[in-house]
Structure formats: structure tokens, C-alpha cells
């Protein structure tokens, strides 16, 4: 699949995914090709759209973890994300990829391993999170977090 077609496909997935969100205000949706530099772009997008939001810093960290998982483990040609506000101080972000084999899960990382902590960080810092399988599309991992 060409990059242009992958991006177009990603936006179709985003539109379908937004219907799954329990959000009162859709803020932003974007798609990225799968590469490490695109994780930084995803973080920047979240930072820019939640610049004064009380949960902004937490959201940036958690997006970094989920986008990195999409790049490293999904075997996708793209990943996409949506940002939505569910209340004045709460935000819900979904990261979507084409991954259809396996799902993200909490691992028991040891002190001497350098990986395997992403979902544990999401579990620790998110108010709630979950995984939605999108038929014929892939996997959507979402989280909510609130400012303090």
C-alpha cells in the first residue's frame, strides 16, 4: 500500500473510530506513517492541542507509549490518533493501527530489561483505558486522563 493510500485508509479508520468514543467534543484526528520520528510528531500534536489542558503532560506521555507500541509491534503501515474532551478536565485519546495479531497487554518487566513498561505506564497514569478491535481494520487502544 502506498503512503498516500495508507494515509487515506487511516482517515477512514479515524472516522469510524470516532463513533466509538464517548466524548462530548472531538478536538483532533491525525494519521502518521509508521516510523520512530512520527512518534515525536504525535506527541507534538497532542501537546499543541492540549497546551493549557490540566491533563496535557500525562496525555503526551501516554500517547508516546501507545504510538511507540504501534510503531514497534503492530506491523502496520500507519497509526492514527484521535483526541477528544469528555469533560472540562478529562481527555480521551485513541491510537489506532492495523494490528490484528495479538493485543497490547500488561507485562511484568524486570529491573534489567529496557522494554515492556509501556502498558504499565498507561495503566498507572490513565483514569481508565481499554482496547477495541475494529473488524477489518485493526486495533484501537484508548485512554482517558484527567487533570489534577
mmCIF file of C-alpha atoms in Angstrom:
data_model
loop_
_atom_site.group_PDB
_atom_site.id
_atom_site.type_symbol
_atom_site.label_atom_id
_atom_site.label_comp_id
_atom_site.label_asym_id
_atom_site.label_seq_id
_atom_site.Cartn_x
_atom_site.Cartn_y
_atom_site.Cartn_z
ATOM 1 C CA UNK A 1 0.000 0.000 0.000
ATOM 2 C CA UNK A 2 1.426 3.399 -0.954
ATOM 3 C CA UNK A 3 1.917 6.061 1.705
ATOM 4 C CA UNK A 4 -0.897 8.153 0.213
ATOM 5 C CA UNK A 5 -3.299 5.212 0.264
ATOM 6 C CA UNK A 6 -2.223 4.304 3.795
ATOM 7 C CA UNK A 7 -2.952 7.847 4.998
ATOM 8 C CA UNK A 8 -6.314 7.873 3.207
ATOM 9 C CA UNK A 9 -7.140 4.500 4.750
ATOM 10 C CA UNK A 10 -6.106 5.834 8.155
ATOM 11 C CA UNK A 11 -8.513 8.749 7.919
ATOM 12 C CA UNK A 12 -11.343 6.359 7.045
ATOM 13 C CA UNK A 13 -10.476 4.396 10.162
ATOM 14 C CA UNK A 14 -10.388 7.557 12.254
ATOM 15 C CA UNK A 15 -13.871 8.494 11.101
ATOM 16 C CA UNK A 16 -15.150 5.040 12.033
ATOM 17 C CA UNK A 17 -13.346 5.090 15.371
ATOM 18 C CA UNK A 18 -14.725 8.440 16.481
ATOM 19 C CA UNK A 19 -18.155 6.798 16.603
ATOM 20 C CA UNK A 20 -16.829 4.519 19.373
ATOM 21 C CA UNK A 21 -15.702 7.365 21.567
ATOM 22 C CA UNK A 22 -17.806 8.503 24.500
ATOM 23 C CA UNK A 23 -16.779 12.092 24.023
ATOM 24 C CA UNK A 24 -18.647 15.349 24.043
ATOM 25 C CA UNK A 25 -16.127 17.270 21.937
ATOM 26 C CA UNK A 26 -13.916 15.907 19.178
ATOM 27 C CA UNK A 27 -10.770 18.002 19.085
ATOM 28 C CA UNK A 28 -8.405 16.482 16.543
ATOM 29 C CA UNK A 29 -7.623 13.438 14.409
ATOM 30 C CA UNK A 30 -4.424 12.678 12.516
ATOM 31 C CA UNK A 31 -2.652 9.811 10.792
ATOM 32 C CA UNK A 32 1.062 9.059 10.683
ATOM 33 C CA UNK A 33 3.283 6.699 8.733
ATOM 34 C CA UNK A 34 4.994 4.085 10.887
ATOM 35 C CA UNK A 35 8.444 5.363 11.820
ATOM 36 C CA UNK A 36 10.125 6.486 15.021
ATOM 37 C CA UNK A 37 10.131 10.175 14.027
ATOM 38 C CA UNK A 38 6.347 10.067 13.676
ATOM 39 C CA UNK A 39 6.007 9.246 17.384
ATOM 40 C CA UNK A 40 7.548 12.660 18.093
ATOM 41 C CA UNK A 41 5.041 14.257 15.699
ATOM 42 C CA UNK A 42 2.169 12.525 17.517
ATOM 43 C CA UNK A 43 3.463 13.834 20.858
ATOM 44 C CA UNK A 44 3.744 17.345 19.421
ATOM 45 C CA UNK A 45 0.194 17.191 18.086
ATOM 46 C CA UNK A 46 -1.182 16.207 21.490
ATOM 47 C CA UNK A 47 0.952 18.838 23.230
ATOM 48 C CA UNK A 48 -0.273 21.547 20.831
ATOM 49 C CA UNK A 49 -3.942 20.629 21.155
ATOM 50 C CA UNK A 50 -3.865 20.253 24.930
ATOM 51 C CA UNK A 51 -1.427 23.075 25.683
ATOM 52 C CA UNK A 52 -3.444 24.505 28.604
ATOM 53 C CA UNK A 53 -5.312 21.336 29.490
ATOM 54 C CA UNK A 54 -4.625 20.062 33.025
ATOM 55 C CA UNK A 55 -4.059 16.517 31.705
ATOM 56 C CA UNK A 56 -1.858 17.619 28.802
ATOM 57 C CA UNK A 57 1.501 16.399 30.104
ATOM 58 C CA UNK A 58 0.107 13.000 31.084
ATOM 59 C CA UNK A 59 -1.621 12.665 27.711
ATOM 60 C CA UNK A 60 1.634 13.415 25.865
ATOM 61 C CA UNK A 61 3.485 10.714 27.813
ATOM 62 C CA UNK A 62 0.765 8.107 27.277
ATOM 63 C CA UNK A 63 0.467 8.872 23.556
ATOM 64 C CA UNK A 64 4.214 8.383 23.299
ATOM 65 C CA UNK A 65 3.885 4.910 24.827
ATOM 66 C CA UNK A 66 0.952 3.846 22.624
ATOM 67 C CA UNK A 67 2.393 5.309 19.418
ATOM 68 C CA UNK A 68 5.697 3.569 20.117
ATOM 69 C CA UNK A 69 3.813 0.292 20.581
ATOM 70 C CA UNK A 70 2.075 0.839 17.233
ATOM 71 C CA UNK A 71 5.404 1.505 15.503
ATOM 72 C CA UNK A 72 7.261 -1.398 17.126
ATOM 73 C CA UNK A 73 4.644 -4.132 17.381
ATOM 74 C CA UNK A 74 1.650 -3.663 15.060
ATOM 75 C CA UNK A 75 3.246 -4.397 11.670
ATOM 76 C CA UNK A 76 1.121 -1.537 10.334
ATOM 77 C CA UNK A 77 1.868 0.908 7.565
ATOM 78 C CA UNK A 78 0.366 3.708 9.659
ATOM 79 C CA UNK A 79 -1.015 4.647 13.030
ATOM 80 C CA UNK A 80 -3.627 7.267 13.729
ATOM 81 C CA UNK A 81 -4.904 9.061 16.775
ATOM 82 C CA UNK A 82 -7.942 10.980 17.898
ATOM 83 C CA UNK A 83 -8.110 13.490 20.719
ATOM 84 C CA UNK A 84 -11.445 14.211 22.395
ATOM 85 C CA UNK A 85 -12.550 16.001 25.528
ATOM 86 C CA UNK A 86 -15.056 14.094 27.649
ATOM 87 C CA UNK A 87 -15.444 16.802 30.316
ATOM 88 C CA UNK A 88 -13.752 20.108 31.004
ATOM 89 C CA UNK A 89 -10.779 18.439 32.697
ATOM 90 C CA UNK A 90 -10.794 14.975 31.126
ATOM 91 C CA UNK A 91 -9.425 13.903 27.763
ATOM 92 C CA UNK A 92 -9.806 10.662 25.795
ATOM 93 C CA UNK A 93 -7.192 9.708 23.222
ATOM 94 C CA UNK A 94 -7.326 6.723 20.896
ATOM 95 C CA UNK A 95 -4.379 5.294 18.957
ATOM 96 C CA UNK A 96 -5.418 3.117 16.015
ATOM 97 C CA UNK A 97 -3.274 0.765 13.950
ATOM 98 C CA UNK A 98 -3.738 -2.120 11.549
ATOM 99 C CA UNK A 99 -2.510 -4.658 14.083
ATOM 100 C CA UNK A 100 -4.734 -7.708 14.032
ATOM 101 C CA UNK A 101 -2.413 -10.244 15.678
ATOM 102 C CA UNK A 102 -2.316 -10.075 19.437
ATOM 103 C CA UNK A 103 -3.297 -7.196 21.667
ATOM 104 C CA UNK A 104 -1.312 -4.927 23.967
ATOM 105 C CA UNK A 105 -1.107 -6.275 27.497
ATOM 106 C CA UNK A 106 0.499 -5.546 30.852
ATOM 107 C CA UNK A 107 3.898 -7.211 31.118
ATOM 108 C CA UNK A 108 5.975 -7.908 34.177
ATOM 109 C CA UNK A 109 9.131 -6.041 33.238
ATOM 110 C CA UNK A 110 12.189 -6.760 35.330
ATOM 111 C CA UNK A 111 14.680 -4.185 36.575
ATOM 112 C CA UNK A 112 17.260 -5.215 33.976
ATOM 113 C CA UNK A 113 15.002 -5.055 30.893
ATOM 114 C CA UNK A 114 14.683 -1.887 28.843
ATOM 115 C CA UNK A 115 11.266 -2.578 27.362
ATOM 116 C CA UNK A 116 7.877 -3.895 28.413
ATOM 117 C CA UNK A 117 6.774 -0.959 30.553
ATOM 118 C CA UNK A 118 4.525 0.979 28.164
ATOM 119 C CA UNK A 119 1.179 -0.518 29.097
ATOM 120 C CA UNK A 120 2.120 -0.476 32.798
ATOM 121 C CA UNK A 121 2.675 3.278 32.498
ATOM 122 C CA UNK A 122 -0.702 3.642 30.771
ATOM 123 C CA UNK A 123 -2.334 1.542 33.497
ATOM 124 C CA UNK A 124 -0.727 3.637 36.236
ATOM 125 C CA UNK A 125 -1.433 7.113 34.857
ATOM 126 C CA UNK A 126 -4.697 6.762 32.922
ATOM 127 C CA UNK A 127 -8.007 7.151 34.709
ATOM 128 C CA UNK A 128 -9.221 4.282 32.552
ATOM 129 C CA UNK A 129 -8.111 2.600 29.344
ATOM 130 C CA UNK A 130 -9.102 -0.195 27.035
ATOM 131 C CA UNK A 131 -8.703 -1.929 23.725
ATOM 132 C CA UNK A 132 -11.258 -2.088 20.936
ATOM 133 C CA UNK A 133 -10.933 -4.453 17.991
ATOM 134 C CA UNK A 134 -12.222 -2.823 14.831
ATOM 135 C CA UNK A 135 -13.371 -5.502 12.364
ATOM 136 C CA UNK A 136 -11.413 -5.458 9.094
ATOM 137 C CA UNK A 137 -9.393 -2.517 10.427
ATOM 138 C CA UNK A 138 -7.158 -3.402 13.350
ATOM 139 C CA UNK A 139 -6.797 -2.330 16.961
ATOM 140 C CA UNK A 140 -7.727 0.841 18.803
ATOM 141 C CA UNK A 141 -6.150 1.420 22.211
ATOM 142 C CA UNK A 142 -7.699 4.299 24.128
ATOM 143 C CA UNK A 143 -7.142 6.012 27.441
ATOM 144 C CA UNK A 144 -8.702 8.747 29.487
ATOM 145 C CA UNK A 145 -6.874 11.006 31.875
ATOM 146 C CA UNK A 146 -7.873 13.990 33.957
ATOM 147 C CA UNK A 147 -6.008 16.985 35.248
ATOM 148 C CA UNK A 148 -5.401 17.394 38.928
#
